[in-house]
Protein backbone atom coordinates (compact mmCIF):
# COMPACT_ATOMS: atom_id res chain seq x y z
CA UNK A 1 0.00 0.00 0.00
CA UNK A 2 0.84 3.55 -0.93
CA UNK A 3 1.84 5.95 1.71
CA UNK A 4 -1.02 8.39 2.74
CA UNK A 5 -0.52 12.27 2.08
CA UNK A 6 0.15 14.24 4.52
CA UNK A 7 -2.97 16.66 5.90
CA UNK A 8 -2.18 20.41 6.88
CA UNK A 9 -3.86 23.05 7.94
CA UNK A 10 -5.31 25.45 4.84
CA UNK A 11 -6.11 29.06 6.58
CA UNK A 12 -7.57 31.21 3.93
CA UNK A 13 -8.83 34.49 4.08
CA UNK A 14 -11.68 36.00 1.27
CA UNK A 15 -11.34 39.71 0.87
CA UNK A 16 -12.63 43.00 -1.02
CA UNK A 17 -11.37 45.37 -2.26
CA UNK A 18 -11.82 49.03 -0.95
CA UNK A 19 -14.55 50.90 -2.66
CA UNK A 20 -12.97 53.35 -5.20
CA UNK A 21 -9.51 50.84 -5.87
CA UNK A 22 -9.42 49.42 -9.04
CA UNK A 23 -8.91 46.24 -9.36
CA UNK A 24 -5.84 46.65 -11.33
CA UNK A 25 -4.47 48.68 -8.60
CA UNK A 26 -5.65 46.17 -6.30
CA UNK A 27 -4.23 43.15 -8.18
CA UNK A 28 -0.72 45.27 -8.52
CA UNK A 29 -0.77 46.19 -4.51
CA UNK A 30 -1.47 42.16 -3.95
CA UNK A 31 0.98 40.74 -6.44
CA UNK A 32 3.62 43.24 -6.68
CA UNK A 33 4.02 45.04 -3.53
CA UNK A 34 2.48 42.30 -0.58
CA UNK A 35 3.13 38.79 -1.76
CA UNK A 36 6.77 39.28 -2.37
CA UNK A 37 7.68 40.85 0.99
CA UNK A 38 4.80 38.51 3.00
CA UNK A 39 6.25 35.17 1.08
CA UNK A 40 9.67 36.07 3.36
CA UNK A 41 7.72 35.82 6.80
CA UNK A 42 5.37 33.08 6.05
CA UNK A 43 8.67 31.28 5.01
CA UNK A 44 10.18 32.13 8.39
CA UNK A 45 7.35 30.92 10.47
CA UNK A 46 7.20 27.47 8.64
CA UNK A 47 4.52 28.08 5.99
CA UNK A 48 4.83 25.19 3.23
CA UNK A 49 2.58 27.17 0.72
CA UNK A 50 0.49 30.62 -0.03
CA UNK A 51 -1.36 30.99 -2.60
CA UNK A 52 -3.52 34.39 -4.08
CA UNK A 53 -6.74 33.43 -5.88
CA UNK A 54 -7.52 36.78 -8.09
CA UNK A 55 -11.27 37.00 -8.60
CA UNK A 56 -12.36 40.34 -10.86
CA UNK A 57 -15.17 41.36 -11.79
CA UNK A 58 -15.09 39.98 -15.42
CA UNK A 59 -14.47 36.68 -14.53
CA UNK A 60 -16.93 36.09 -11.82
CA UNK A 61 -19.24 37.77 -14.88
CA UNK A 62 -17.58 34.74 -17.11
CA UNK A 63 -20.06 32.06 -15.13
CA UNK A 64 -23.16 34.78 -15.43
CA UNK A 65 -22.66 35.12 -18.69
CA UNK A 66 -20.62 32.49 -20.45
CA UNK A 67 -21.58 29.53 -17.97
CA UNK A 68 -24.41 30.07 -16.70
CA UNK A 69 -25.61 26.33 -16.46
CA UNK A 70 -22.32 25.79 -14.04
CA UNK A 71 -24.04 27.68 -11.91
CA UNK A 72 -27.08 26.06 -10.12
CA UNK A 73 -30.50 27.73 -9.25
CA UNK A 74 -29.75 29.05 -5.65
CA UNK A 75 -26.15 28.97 -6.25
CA UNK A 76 -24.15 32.53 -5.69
CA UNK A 77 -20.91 33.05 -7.56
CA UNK A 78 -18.84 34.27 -4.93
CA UNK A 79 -18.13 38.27 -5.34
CA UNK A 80 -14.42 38.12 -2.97
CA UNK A 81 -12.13 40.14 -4.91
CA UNK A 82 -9.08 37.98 -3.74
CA UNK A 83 -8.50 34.75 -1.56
CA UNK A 84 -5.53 34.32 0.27
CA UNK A 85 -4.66 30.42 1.39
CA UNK A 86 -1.96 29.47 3.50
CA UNK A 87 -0.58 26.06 4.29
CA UNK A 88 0.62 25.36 8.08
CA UNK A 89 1.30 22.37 10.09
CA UNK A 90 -0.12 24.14 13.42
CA UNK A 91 -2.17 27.12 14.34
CA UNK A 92 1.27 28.34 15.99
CA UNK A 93 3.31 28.72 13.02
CA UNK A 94 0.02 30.67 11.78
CA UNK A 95 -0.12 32.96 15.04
CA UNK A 96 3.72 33.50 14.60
CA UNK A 97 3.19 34.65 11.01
CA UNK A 98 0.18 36.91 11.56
CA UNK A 99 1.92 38.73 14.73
CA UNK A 100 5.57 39.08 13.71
CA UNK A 101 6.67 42.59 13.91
CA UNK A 102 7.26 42.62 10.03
CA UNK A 103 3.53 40.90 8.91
CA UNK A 104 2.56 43.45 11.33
CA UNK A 105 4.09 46.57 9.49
CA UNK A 106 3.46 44.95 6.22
CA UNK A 107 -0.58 44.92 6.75
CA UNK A 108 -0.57 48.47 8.32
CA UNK A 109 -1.13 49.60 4.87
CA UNK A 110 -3.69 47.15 4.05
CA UNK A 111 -6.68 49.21 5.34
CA UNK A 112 -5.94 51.91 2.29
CA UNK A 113 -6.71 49.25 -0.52
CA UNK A 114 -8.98 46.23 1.68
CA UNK A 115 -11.86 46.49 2.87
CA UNK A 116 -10.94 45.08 6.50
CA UNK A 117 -14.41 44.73 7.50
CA UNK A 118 -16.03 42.48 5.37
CA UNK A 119 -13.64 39.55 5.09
CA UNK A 120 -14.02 36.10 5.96
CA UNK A 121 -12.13 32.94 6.64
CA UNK A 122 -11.99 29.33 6.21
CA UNK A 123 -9.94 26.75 7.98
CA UNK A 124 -10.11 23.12 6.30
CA UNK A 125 -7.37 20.81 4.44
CA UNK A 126 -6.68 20.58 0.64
CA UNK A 127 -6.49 17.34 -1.27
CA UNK A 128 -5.24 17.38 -4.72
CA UNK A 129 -6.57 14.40 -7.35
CA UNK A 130 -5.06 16.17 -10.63
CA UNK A 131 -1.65 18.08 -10.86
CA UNK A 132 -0.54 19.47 -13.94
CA UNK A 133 -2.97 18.30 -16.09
CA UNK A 134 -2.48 14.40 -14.48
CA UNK A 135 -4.47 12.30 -12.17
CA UNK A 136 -2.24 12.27 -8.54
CA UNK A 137 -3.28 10.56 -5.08
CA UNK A 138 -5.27 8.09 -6.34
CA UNK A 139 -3.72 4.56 -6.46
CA UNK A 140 -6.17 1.72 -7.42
CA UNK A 141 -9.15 3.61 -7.20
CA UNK A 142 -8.51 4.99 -3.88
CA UNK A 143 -7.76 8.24 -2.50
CA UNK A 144 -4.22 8.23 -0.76
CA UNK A 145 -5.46 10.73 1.99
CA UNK A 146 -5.88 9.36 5.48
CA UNK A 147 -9.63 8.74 6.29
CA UNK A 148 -11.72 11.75 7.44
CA UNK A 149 -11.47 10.97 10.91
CA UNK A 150 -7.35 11.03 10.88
CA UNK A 151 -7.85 14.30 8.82
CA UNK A 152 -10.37 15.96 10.69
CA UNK A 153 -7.24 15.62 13.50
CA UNK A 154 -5.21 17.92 11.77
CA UNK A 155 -5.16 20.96 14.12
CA UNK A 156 -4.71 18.65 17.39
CA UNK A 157 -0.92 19.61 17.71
CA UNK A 158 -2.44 23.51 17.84
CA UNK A 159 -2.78 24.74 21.47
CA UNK A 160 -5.32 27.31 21.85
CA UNK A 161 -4.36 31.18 21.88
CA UNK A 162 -3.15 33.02 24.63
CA UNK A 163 -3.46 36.15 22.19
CA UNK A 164 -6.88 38.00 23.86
CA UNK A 165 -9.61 39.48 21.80
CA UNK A 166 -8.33 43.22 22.28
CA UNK A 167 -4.58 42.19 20.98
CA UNK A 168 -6.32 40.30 18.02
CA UNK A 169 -8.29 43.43 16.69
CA UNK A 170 -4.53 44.39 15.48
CA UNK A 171 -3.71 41.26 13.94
């Protein structure tokens, strides 16, 4: 039998943009200016992957429009400008990430081009079944991924947060 994947942590974070940004502006602040100097502390603290998921306007208009029987009746096509997803092991190395002294000074800006009242978050796991265009983590029919109740276990080496409500309005 094939080893089973490993299962980490995937923190993600759906945002807008600020009304009156562009979203050309927005994509250049997110791509050019924070992801570059973010990628260094994430490294630091242990992250194993980040990735940006750009959403404009013209292609969440590309399943209105284009594809409109991918979309359901009573589906919504999610209106997030961007989605941020980071890969830990532990809650920790995500705490460390979120309140070093450089995230810190990094996201002061943020509040100029996010809207840093309406986001929200997910916390989960990813698994993968195609990779570059090939079928991966599937041997004999079977997913390689531990069953859900090994997965579901994937924050246990997390200890809660001694980081109280007040400090976390900063974060």
């Amino acid at each position: 039998m094939a080893p089973q994947k490993e299962v980490v942590l995937r923190l993600a974070s759906m945002r807008y943009l600020k009304a009156g940004v562009s979203e050309e502006d927005f994509h250049e602040y997110s791509t050019n200016y924070h992801a570059p100097k973010a990628a260094i502390i994430q490294a630091r603290h242990g992250a194993l992957r980040v990735s940006q998921i750009h959403s404009p306007t013209a292609l969440r208009n590309l399943f209105k429009e284009k594809l409109p029987w991918v979309v359901r009746p009573g589906w919504k096509v999610d209106d997030h400008d961007i989605s941020v997803a980071v890969w830990v092991r532990t809650s920790e190395q995500m705490q460390a990430i979120v309140t070093d002294p450089d995230f810190q000074s990094l996201i002061a800006g943020d509040d100029k081009i996010i809207d840093v009242e309406n986001v929200t978050v997910a916390a989960g796991w990813e698994e993968v079944y195609i990779e570059d265009g090939k079928i991966v983590n599937i041997e004999d029919g079977k997913s390689l991924y531990p069953p859900f109740a090994e997965c579901v276990k994937v924050g246990d080496l997390s200890v809660r947060s001694e980081v109280t409500a007040e400090e976390a309005k900063n974060i």
